[in-house]
Every structure is written in structure tokens, then in C-alpha cells.
């Protein structure tokens, strides 16, 4: 199944309906720091572990800024966006907002977010800094980064007798051939790789072909011919048995991460976000290896790799305290104390100095991920544009027709034609 990597919009219709009530052009004007005590409201989603860690972040910030009080508002992912949309529509948004890429474009375009002019991004790789921009304005700051990787199970690879190619020089053809060879040399039920049809994998493919999933102005960044070629690669992997049958792909996509093929030692490789290394290694009982995704020409420097923002920090355009709100965002982004508290909970820190400072305190899996993030920093392509409204529907459409190809119900060309028609409608 075409994984949206946890960026699908929950209850999107309700959230969009509430957000549509927001009046554009209603942002706060720049102002000096407030006199007297200031109270900021700060909303985020996450687990109980994140809630407790974030409370420590707030305490550390307040200790350095005794004139500023931060009140936390938190919950789980499922209800967060409906609540935020209602708050924004009723002009009662929190001052500081934990933001996701799937919503950044819509909230910024409706004038709901503050332009963050006073947060220091000098220690960010430029594409990472730019990932929070919409129409050239900084409406969000990356809290942490991930990258699309190939995770390999060394035990299954070794048992097959197949040697993995150098990840700095392998191509998409090499990935297919290697995975097919592993499948052929392994017991029934073990496959060279899991599905290679996520939106992130497609975006890498498109970028390496001079296109993209979306453009900066919110349009589709690929055409029917490019999509047909991508679906053609899916068909090639299907026919070579590099990937499992479509029924297994479908089952794996709906399984929890600890029950997916890489976790249960049925896939020798699979493409994931780098921050999932720890959970997958623990579930599989294997010291999984991180490898770069393939490139078109077998050159890592031309792979157009990108960092994915695990999440963002934003502020409300209606905040009465824009200086203090940005001061908080700058603190959690650039302060070493905040880095030691947060570690990699919201992704590997985007600030390179903070990454280096906390390296020794990370878990083995997070340390390995942080090392990889640093290693590929000079291989990055341009920033991935903020997804437009309707992007989740596009991802669903592309994934659905990818499965039609894997089930051999449609040719790559026919699947691309139908998918393009639906994808274009989704962005209208």
C-alpha cells in the first residue's frame, strides 16, 4: 500500500470546514517585547513520553525567561487537528503550534500563521530551513529531520548469499536485481524487499527524473508519462519477484510497524523513514543497517535526497506576543539545554551544533540515524515544497493505482492515466 508515512489528514473534511472560516490578512503587526509578565499557550500532539519531556522543555525555558509563562495544551494526533481548526476559526488559536507538513500550506495560505523572522536558522542545512517556507516566507521551523532510507536485515541478506551493492553507487535497477536475487535464494515467504511504492519513494524517483511530487505553487510536479514510468518500475519489481505479491503488500501496509515484514524477518530490505530504525530493529531482533536509497545514475551526489521534517514549530498570526512566541521557538530549536531534554523525540535535531552536542546521549539506533543524517548532508537536493491542500488525497490515489498494477489489473500506462485524472481533481 502507498504509505503516507503518518501524514494523512484525519477527519480532514471537518478540519477543513472549520479552517475555512479563518479570515485571511489578519496577522499581528511586528511589535516589541511585552512589558510585564507574559503567558503563552502552546499546543502539541504526542505520546505520554513526549508530554512529560515537553513539560521539561517548558520548565527549562521558563527558568531562563522568568517573565514568560507557558501553558501547555496537548492531546493525541486523532483529535489535534479538529481542535486546532476550531480554535483558529474562532480566533482563539494557541500562540505556539506544533505543526505538520500536511497542514502547513493550508494554514499559512489562510493567514493563520506568523512569519517567523526572529528565529535563528544559521545552523540549519538550507533545504531544511526552506522546508518551512511558503511563498518565500518562513511560517514554520523544523523541529527535527528524517530521511528516506533502505533498511537491511543483515541476517537475511547473509543467508541468501547475495551481496548488497555499494549504497553510494547503486541504481534502481540494482535494487530490483538484488532484491529479486535474494527472493530467489531465500525460503518461501521471504522476499528481497518490501513494497517500494510510498509517496516518499515516488518523490525521490520523480526528483531524480527532474520532476517532483508537488510544485512550490501547489500543483502536481509530474505528468502522466513520468507516472507511467514509475508504475512500470513497480511492474518490473512485481514480475521479478523482488517484492511480495500484491496481497502481501496490502496486508503489510495495514499492519502495525512491529508486525510488518521487516519486523517479522520476512523482508530482507524495505524503505522507511530513518527515525523508524529503532522500532524496527527492536521488533526484528536484528541490528538493521541503514543504506541510501538508489539513484538514477548510481551517484549518491545526484540522488536528490531530501530531509523530511518530522514536524514543525509555528506561531499564530493572532498572537499578542510574537516576540516571546518566537523566543520560545528559538529556544527549543537552538538551545543546548533544550537539545539535551528533547534528544531525538521530534526527529534528529535540525541544528547541526545541537546534533553534535547530544550525539553521545542518543540511543544506539538514534545515534546511527544521526550519523547517517550528517553523512548525507552534502547530497541533498532542493527543499521539498510544502504539500498543498488535497495532497493526502493525491497520495491515496497514487497508492491505489500502484496496487492495481501490482495486482495486474491495470497496465502501468492505464493506471497512470486514471491516477492523473483523479489526482488533478483532488487538487482543484
Short mmCIF file of C-alpha atoms in Angstrom, two decimals:
data_model
loop_
_atom_site.label_atom_id
_atom_site.label_comp_id
_atom_site.label_asym_id
_atom_site.label_seq_id
_atom_site.Cartn_x
_atom_site.Cartn_y
_atom_site.Cartn_z
CA UNK A 1 0.00 0.00 0.00
CA UNK A 2 1.18 3.54 -0.71
CA UNK A 3 2.13 4.68 2.80
CA UNK A 4 1.58 8.36 3.54
CA UNK A 5 4.17 7.98 6.33
CA UNK A 6 1.75 9.17 9.01
CA UNK A 7 0.91 12.40 7.24
CA UNK A 8 -2.65 11.51 6.20
CA UNK A 9 -5.20 14.12 7.24
CA UNK A 10 -7.51 12.74 9.96
CA UNK A 11 -11.11 13.90 9.75
CA UNK A 12 -9.96 16.23 7.01
CA UNK A 13 -13.42 17.36 5.99
CA UNK A 14 -14.33 18.61 9.46
CA UNK A 15 -10.98 20.31 9.93
CA UNK A 16 -11.12 21.96 6.53
CA UNK A 17 -14.65 23.20 7.13
CA UNK A 18 -13.63 24.86 10.37
CA UNK A 19 -10.42 26.25 8.96
CA UNK A 20 -12.28 27.74 6.01
CA UNK A 21 -13.84 30.23 8.42
CA UNK A 22 -10.46 31.85 9.05
CA UNK A 23 -10.21 35.36 7.64
CA UNK A 24 -7.07 36.00 5.64
CA UNK A 25 -4.89 39.04 6.16
CA UNK A 26 -5.47 39.13 9.89
CA UNK A 27 -1.92 38.66 11.21
CA UNK A 28 -0.34 40.58 14.04
CA UNK A 29 1.92 43.51 13.27
CA UNK A 30 5.55 43.39 14.43
CA UNK A 31 5.93 44.68 17.95
CA UNK A 32 8.48 44.95 20.71
CA UNK A 33 8.70 42.56 23.62
CA UNK A 34 5.78 42.91 26.01
CA UNK A 35 6.21 44.70 29.31
CA UNK A 36 5.34 42.73 32.41
CA UNK A 37 4.58 39.02 32.71
CA UNK A 38 3.52 37.21 29.53
CA UNK A 39 1.54 33.99 29.18
CA UNK A 40 1.88 31.90 26.04
CA UNK A 41 -0.32 28.95 25.09
CA UNK A 42 1.49 26.08 23.40
CA UNK A 43 -0.24 23.13 21.70
CA UNK A 44 1.27 19.81 20.63
CA UNK A 45 0.35 16.19 20.00
CA UNK A 46 2.20 13.06 21.05
CA UNK A 47 2.60 10.21 23.49
CA UNK A 48 2.76 10.42 27.27
CA UNK A 49 6.55 10.26 26.99
CA UNK A 50 6.52 13.34 24.74
CA UNK A 51 4.12 15.17 27.04
CA UNK A 52 6.44 14.71 30.03
CA UNK A 53 9.51 15.65 28.01
CA UNK A 54 7.79 18.76 26.63
CA UNK A 55 6.83 19.84 30.13
CA UNK A 56 10.56 19.70 30.98
CA UNK A 57 11.27 21.86 27.93
CA UNK A 58 8.76 24.41 29.16
CA UNK A 59 10.27 24.40 32.65
CA UNK A 60 13.77 24.97 31.21
CA UNK A 61 12.53 27.85 29.05
CA UNK A 62 10.69 29.47 31.95
CA UNK A 63 13.81 29.15 34.11
CA UNK A 64 15.75 31.21 31.56
CA UNK A 65 12.82 33.55 30.93
CA UNK A 66 11.11 34.16 34.30
CA UNK A 67 8.88 36.84 32.77
CA UNK A 68 7.23 34.32 30.42
CA UNK A 69 4.75 31.65 31.50
CA UNK A 70 3.95 28.82 29.03
CA UNK A 71 0.69 26.90 29.33
CA UNK A 72 0.60 23.53 27.59
CA UNK A 73 -2.34 22.19 25.59
CA UNK A 74 -1.79 18.69 24.28
CA UNK A 75 -3.51 15.58 23.05
CA UNK A 76 -3.20 12.76 20.57
CA UNK A 77 -2.97 13.03 16.79
CA UNK A 78 -6.55 11.95 16.10
CA UNK A 79 -8.22 14.95 17.72
CA UNK A 80 -5.48 17.55 17.47
CA UNK A 81 -6.32 18.98 14.05
CA UNK A 82 -10.06 19.25 14.54
CA UNK A 83 -9.45 21.14 17.78
CA UNK A 84 -6.84 23.42 16.23
CA UNK A 85 -9.04 24.22 13.23
CA UNK A 86 -11.89 25.17 15.56
CA UNK A 87 -9.60 27.34 17.67
CA UNK A 88 -8.21 29.15 14.64
CA UNK A 89 -11.68 29.71 13.20
CA UNK A 90 -12.89 31.19 16.49
CA UNK A 91 -9.77 33.40 16.74
CA UNK A 92 -8.59 31.53 19.83
CA UNK A 93 -5.52 29.77 18.45
CA UNK A 94 -2.59 28.86 20.74
CA UNK A 95 0.37 31.22 20.49
CA UNK A 96 2.77 28.37 19.64
CA UNK A 97 1.67 25.45 17.50
CA UNK A 98 3.30 22.12 16.78
CA UNK A 99 2.70 21.87 13.04
CA UNK A 100 2.77 19.09 10.43
CA UNK A 101 3.78 19.42 6.77
CA UNK A 102 0.39 18.14 5.65
CA UNK A 103 -1.31 21.20 7.17
CA UNK A 104 1.37 23.88 6.85
CA UNK A 105 0.39 25.03 3.38
CA UNK A 106 -3.29 25.41 4.18
CA UNK A 107 -2.83 27.24 7.50
CA UNK A 108 -0.20 29.61 6.12
CA UNK A 109 -2.17 30.40 2.96
CA UNK A 110 -5.20 31.35 5.06
CA UNK A 111 -3.19 33.84 7.10
CA UNK A 112 -3.33 31.80 10.30
CA UNK A 113 0.44 31.65 10.91
CA UNK A 114 3.00 34.23 11.95
CA UNK A 115 6.03 34.86 9.76
CA UNK A 116 9.00 33.79 11.89
CA UNK A 117 11.61 36.46 11.24
CA UNK A 118 13.43 36.24 14.57
CA UNK A 119 14.32 32.53 14.82
CA UNK A 120 17.99 31.78 14.10
CA UNK A 121 18.32 29.16 11.33
CA UNK A 122 22.01 29.68 10.64
CA UNK A 123 22.89 26.15 11.80
CA UNK A 124 20.31 24.51 9.52
CA UNK A 125 21.11 22.98 6.15
CA UNK A 126 19.48 25.36 3.70
CA UNK A 127 16.92 22.86 2.33
CA UNK A 128 15.84 22.14 5.91
CA UNK A 129 15.38 25.83 6.66
CA UNK A 130 13.50 26.28 3.40
CA UNK A 131 11.13 23.40 4.14
CA UNK A 132 9.21 25.69 6.48
CA UNK A 133 8.71 28.39 3.86
CA UNK A 134 5.52 29.07 1.93
CA UNK A 135 5.69 31.66 -0.86
CA UNK A 136 9.15 32.60 0.34
CA UNK A 137 8.08 33.37 3.93
CA UNK A 138 9.19 31.37 6.98
CA UNK A 139 5.98 30.17 8.60
CA UNK A 140 7.48 27.13 10.31
CA UNK A 141 10.75 25.88 11.74
CA UNK A 142 11.71 22.23 11.53
CA UNK A 143 11.88 20.54 14.93
CA UNK A 144 13.82 17.56 13.61
CA UNK A 145 14.67 15.71 10.43
CA UNK A 146 14.39 12.24 8.97
CA UNK A 147 15.48 10.86 5.62
CA UNK A 148 14.13 8.14 3.35
CA UNK A 149 16.42 5.11 3.69
CA UNK A 150 16.68 1.46 2.80
CA UNK A 151 16.87 -0.61 5.97
CA UNK A 152 18.52 -4.00 5.51
CA UNK A 153 18.35 -7.13 7.66
CA UNK A 154 21.95 -8.42 7.65
CA UNK A 155 20.92 -11.91 8.76
CA UNK A 156 18.52 -12.48 5.85
CA UNK A 157 20.89 -10.90 3.35
CA UNK A 158 23.77 -13.09 4.53
CA UNK A 159 21.63 -16.23 4.46
CA UNK A 160 20.75 -15.57 0.82
CA UNK A 161 24.39 -15.36 -0.21
CA UNK A 162 23.68 -12.14 -2.09
CA UNK A 163 25.96 -9.14 -1.59
CA UNK A 164 24.32 -5.75 -1.35
CA UNK A 165 25.77 -3.16 -3.74
CA UNK A 166 27.58 -0.07 -2.54
CA UNK A 167 24.78 2.27 -1.48
CA UNK A 168 26.65 5.29 -2.84
CA UNK A 169 26.65 3.75 -6.31
CA UNK A 170 23.57 1.57 -6.69
CA UNK A 171 20.73 2.30 -9.09
CA UNK A 172 17.04 1.47 -9.12
CA UNK A 173 17.88 -1.41 -11.46
CA UNK A 174 20.42 -2.66 -8.92
CA UNK A 175 17.78 -2.54 -6.20
CA UNK A 176 15.40 -4.62 -8.28
CA UNK A 177 18.05 -7.13 -9.36
CA UNK A 178 19.46 -7.51 -5.85
CA UNK A 179 16.08 -7.92 -4.21
CA UNK A 180 15.00 -10.44 -6.88
CA UNK A 181 18.17 -12.46 -6.29
CA UNK A 182 17.54 -12.52 -2.53
CA UNK A 183 13.95 -13.70 -3.06
CA UNK A 184 15.13 -16.48 -5.39
CA UNK A 185 17.77 -17.65 -2.90
CA UNK A 186 15.55 -17.48 0.21
CA UNK A 187 12.91 -19.80 1.69
CA UNK A 188 9.30 -19.35 0.63
CA UNK A 189 7.74 -16.34 2.31
CA UNK A 190 10.97 -14.33 2.45
CA UNK A 191 11.32 -11.50 -0.08
CA UNK A 192 14.21 -9.34 -1.15
CA UNK A 193 12.39 -6.15 -0.28
CA UNK A 194 9.02 -4.95 0.84
CA UNK A 195 6.95 -2.59 -1.28
CA UNK A 196 8.82 0.28 -2.92
CA UNK A 197 5.78 2.41 -3.65
CA UNK A 198 5.50 5.03 -0.91
CA UNK A 199 4.95 8.68 -1.71
CA UNK A 200 8.49 9.40 -0.49
CA UNK A 201 10.00 6.76 -2.79
CA UNK A 202 7.96 8.14 -5.69
CA UNK A 203 9.14 11.65 -4.88
CA UNK A 204 12.78 10.51 -4.95
CA UNK A 205 12.17 8.85 -8.30
CA UNK A 206 10.47 11.95 -9.72
CA UNK A 207 13.17 14.29 -8.37
CA UNK A 208 15.87 12.19 -9.99
CA UNK A 209 13.95 12.49 -13.26
CA UNK A 210 13.77 16.29 -13.00
CA UNK A 211 10.24 16.37 -11.58
CA UNK A 212 8.64 16.26 -8.13
CA UNK A 213 5.53 15.09 -6.32
CA UNK A 214 4.28 18.68 -5.92
CA UNK A 215 5.48 22.07 -7.11
CA UNK A 216 6.04 25.14 -4.90
CA UNK A 217 2.80 26.64 -6.25
CA UNK A 218 0.75 23.64 -5.16
CA UNK A 219 0.40 21.78 -8.45
CA UNK A 220 1.35 18.24 -9.42
CA UNK A 221 5.05 18.17 -10.23
CA UNK A 222 4.88 15.14 -12.55
CA UNK A 223 2.99 14.22 -15.69
CA UNK A 224 1.30 11.08 -16.96
CA UNK A 225 4.42 9.82 -18.75
CA UNK A 226 6.52 10.12 -15.58
CA UNK A 227 3.88 8.34 -13.52
CA UNK A 228 3.60 5.57 -16.11
CA UNK A 229 7.37 5.07 -15.87
CA UNK A 230 7.14 4.85 -12.08
CA UNK A 231 4.33 2.33 -12.34
CA UNK A 232 6.41 0.49 -14.93
CA UNK A 233 9.13 0.08 -12.32
CA UNK A 234 6.50 -1.31 -9.94
CA UNK A 235 5.52 -3.85 -12.61
CA UNK A 236 9.17 -4.81 -13.11
CA UNK A 237 9.62 -5.47 -9.39
CA UNK A 238 6.37 -7.44 -9.38
CA UNK A 239 7.43 -9.63 -12.29
CA UNK A 240 10.94 -10.25 -10.96
CA UNK A 241 9.53 -11.17 -7.53
CA UNK A 242 11.79 -8.60 -5.93
CA UNK A 243 8.72 -7.57 -3.91
CA UNK A 244 5.95 -9.69 -2.39
CA UNK A 245 2.65 -10.42 -4.17
CA UNK A 246 0.08 -7.64 -4.08
CA UNK A 247 -1.95 -9.40 -1.38
CA UNK A 248 1.07 -9.40 0.93
CA UNK A 249 1.81 -5.75 0.11
CA UNK A 250 -1.76 -4.82 1.02
CA UNK A 251 -1.63 -6.76 4.28
CA UNK A 252 1.74 -5.31 5.24
CA UNK A 253 0.61 -1.72 4.67
CA UNK A 254 -2.22 -2.05 7.17
CA UNK A 255 -0.16 -3.86 9.82
CA UNK A 256 1.34 -2.14 12.85
CA UNK A 257 5.04 -1.43 12.49
CA UNK A 258 6.03 -4.35 14.74
CA UNK A 259 4.07 -6.74 12.52
CA UNK A 260 5.35 -5.56 9.15
CA UNK A 261 7.61 -7.72 7.02
CA UNK A 262 10.89 -6.13 8.04
CA UNK A 263 9.98 -6.52 11.72
CA UNK A 264 8.95 -10.17 11.35
CA UNK A 265 12.03 -11.14 9.33
CA UNK A 266 10.16 -11.76 6.08
CA UNK A 267 11.70 -8.88 4.11
CA UNK A 268 15.46 -8.59 3.71
CA UNK A 269 15.09 -4.87 2.95
CA UNK A 270 12.48 -2.17 2.90
CA UNK A 271 12.26 1.60 2.52
CA UNK A 272 11.35 3.57 5.64
CA UNK A 273 11.98 6.91 7.28
CA UNK A 274 15.23 6.87 9.21
CA UNK A 275 13.55 7.59 12.55
CA UNK A 276 11.83 4.19 12.38
CA UNK A 277 15.14 2.33 12.71
CA UNK A 278 14.86 1.83 16.47
CA UNK A 279 11.34 0.39 16.48
CA UNK A 280 12.06 -1.91 13.54
CA UNK A 281 15.37 -3.13 14.97
CA UNK A 282 13.74 -3.89 18.30
CA UNK A 283 10.83 -5.75 16.71
CA UNK A 284 13.02 -7.80 14.37
CA UNK A 285 15.72 -8.57 16.92
CA UNK A 286 18.27 -7.54 14.29
CA UNK A 287 20.83 -4.76 14.14
CA UNK A 288 19.35 -3.34 10.95
CA UNK A 289 21.66 -1.47 8.61
CA UNK A 290 20.93 1.97 7.14
CA UNK A 291 21.57 2.37 3.43
CA UNK A 292 20.93 5.17 1.00
CA UNK A 293 18.04 4.78 -1.44
CA UNK A 294 19.14 4.11 -5.03
CA UNK A 295 19.82 6.82 -7.58
CA UNK A 296 19.13 7.01 -11.28
CA UNK A 297 22.76 7.08 -12.41
CA UNK A 298 24.39 5.33 -9.46
CA UNK A 299 25.74 8.54 -7.94
CA UNK A 300 24.70 9.47 -4.42
CA UNK A 301 25.60 13.08 -5.14
CA UNK A 302 22.86 13.12 -7.80
CA UNK A 303 20.21 11.22 -5.84
CA UNK A 304 18.33 14.43 -4.94
CA UNK A 305 17.94 13.08 -1.41
CA UNK A 306 15.91 15.23 0.97
CA UNK A 307 15.35 15.63 4.67
CA UNK A 308 11.77 15.22 5.82
CA UNK A 309 10.73 17.46 8.65
CA UNK A 310 9.35 15.18 11.32
CA UNK A 311 7.27 18.12 12.47
CA UNK A 312 7.46 21.91 12.74
CA UNK A 313 7.16 24.78 15.18
CA UNK A 314 4.78 27.57 14.16
CA UNK A 315 3.09 30.52 15.83
CA UNK A 316 -0.36 32.02 15.45
CA UNK A 317 -0.66 35.17 13.38
CA UNK A 318 -3.04 36.45 16.06
CA UNK A 319 -0.66 36.02 18.98
CA UNK A 320 -0.43 39.13 21.13
CA UNK A 321 3.16 38.21 21.93
CA UNK A 322 5.01 37.50 18.65
CA UNK A 323 8.41 38.34 20.15
CA UNK A 324 8.01 35.92 23.04
CA UNK A 325 6.47 33.20 20.86
CA UNK A 326 9.47 33.34 18.54
CA UNK A 327 11.79 33.38 21.54
CA UNK A 328 10.30 30.08 22.67
CA UNK A 329 10.64 28.55 19.20
CA UNK A 330 14.25 29.75 19.04
CA UNK A 331 14.90 28.18 22.45
CA UNK A 332 13.60 24.71 21.57
CA UNK A 333 15.44 24.90 18.24
CA UNK A 334 18.84 26.24 19.21
CA UNK A 335 19.40 25.98 22.95
CA UNK A 336 21.74 23.14 24.07
CA UNK A 337 19.69 22.57 27.22
CA UNK A 338 16.57 22.05 25.10
CA UNK A 339 18.55 19.70 22.85
CA UNK A 340 19.57 17.52 25.80
CA UNK A 341 15.97 17.33 27.01
CA UNK A 342 14.33 16.61 23.66
CA UNK A 343 17.08 14.43 22.16
CA UNK A 344 15.52 12.76 19.08
CA UNK A 345 11.87 12.64 20.19
CA UNK A 346 10.79 15.08 17.48
CA UNK A 347 13.35 13.86 14.97
CA UNK A 348 17.12 14.25 14.77
CA UNK A 349 17.73 17.94 15.67
CA UNK A 350 17.83 20.18 12.61
CA UNK A 351 20.50 22.39 14.19
CA UNK A 352 23.85 20.74 13.33
CA UNK A 353 25.54 22.01 16.51
CA UNK A 354 22.80 20.51 18.68
CA UNK A 355 23.07 17.20 16.81
CA UNK A 356 26.77 17.07 17.63
CA UNK A 357 26.26 18.10 21.25
CA UNK A 358 23.72 15.39 22.06
CA UNK A 359 25.24 12.55 19.99
CA UNK A 360 26.70 10.74 22.98
CA UNK A 361 23.35 10.76 24.79
CA UNK A 362 21.28 9.24 21.99
CA UNK A 363 20.14 5.63 21.92
CA UNK A 364 22.24 3.38 19.63
CA UNK A 365 19.55 3.49 16.92
CA UNK A 366 19.13 7.27 17.13
CA UNK A 367 22.92 7.73 17.15
CA UNK A 368 23.18 5.65 13.99
CA UNK A 369 20.43 7.72 12.41
CA UNK A 370 22.06 11.00 13.41
CA UNK A 371 25.35 9.85 11.90
CA UNK A 372 23.58 8.99 8.65
CA UNK A 373 21.77 12.35 8.59
CA UNK A 374 25.12 14.12 8.86
CA UNK A 375 26.73 11.83 6.29
CA UNK A 376 24.27 12.71 3.53
CA UNK A 377 24.10 16.45 4.27
CA UNK A 378 26.14 17.28 1.15
CA UNK A 379 23.97 15.02 -1.04
CA UNK A 380 20.70 16.89 -0.57
CA UNK A 381 18.65 18.25 -3.42
CA UNK A 382 16.45 21.32 -3.11
CA UNK A 383 13.85 21.52 -0.34
CA UNK A 384 10.65 19.55 -0.85
CA UNK A 385 7.76 22.03 -1.34
CA UNK A 386 5.12 22.23 1.37
CA UNK A 387 2.30 19.87 0.33
CA UNK A 388 -0.82 21.72 -0.86
CA UNK A 389 -4.36 21.18 0.38
CA UNK A 390 -5.57 17.94 -1.16
CA UNK A 391 -2.12 16.34 -1.09
CA UNK A 392 -3.25 13.44 1.11
CA UNK A 393 -5.93 12.58 -1.45
CA UNK A 394 -3.29 12.60 -4.20
CA UNK A 395 -1.11 10.22 -2.19
CA UNK A 396 -4.07 7.89 -1.70
CA UNK A 397 -4.86 7.93 -5.42
CA UNK A 398 -1.30 7.16 -6.48
CA UNK A 399 -1.08 4.32 -3.98
CA UNK A 400 -4.39 2.82 -5.00
CA UNK A 401 -3.41 2.67 -8.66
CA UNK A 402 0.02 1.33 -7.76
CA UNK A 403 -1.82 -1.63 -6.25
CA UNK A 404 -3.85 -2.02 -9.43
CA UNK A 405 -0.53 -2.52 -11.20
CA UNK A 406 0.74 -4.98 -8.59
CA UNK A 407 -2.50 -6.97 -8.86
CA UNK A 408 -2.04 -6.91 -12.68
CA UNK A 409 -5.48 -5.39 -13.07
CA UNK A 410 -4.18 -2.36 -15.00
CA UNK A 411 -1.14 -1.74 -17.14
CA UNK A 412 1.26 0.98 -15.95
CA UNK A 413 0.01 3.24 -18.75
CA UNK A 414 -3.68 2.74 -17.97
CA UNK A 415 -3.06 3.12 -14.24
CA UNK A 416 -1.16 6.36 -14.83
CA UNK A 417 -3.94 7.78 -16.99
CA UNK A 418 -6.64 7.07 -14.44
CA UNK A 419 -4.50 8.18 -11.49
CA UNK A 420 -3.66 11.51 -13.14
CA UNK A 421 -7.33 12.28 -13.73
CA UNK A 422 -8.18 11.68 -10.07
CA UNK A 423 -5.05 13.38 -8.73
CA UNK A 424 -5.75 16.56 -10.67
CA UNK A 425 -9.31 16.62 -9.36
CA UNK A 426 -8.05 16.22 -5.80
CA UNK A 427 -6.12 19.50 -6.06
CA UNK A 428 -8.93 21.58 -7.54
#
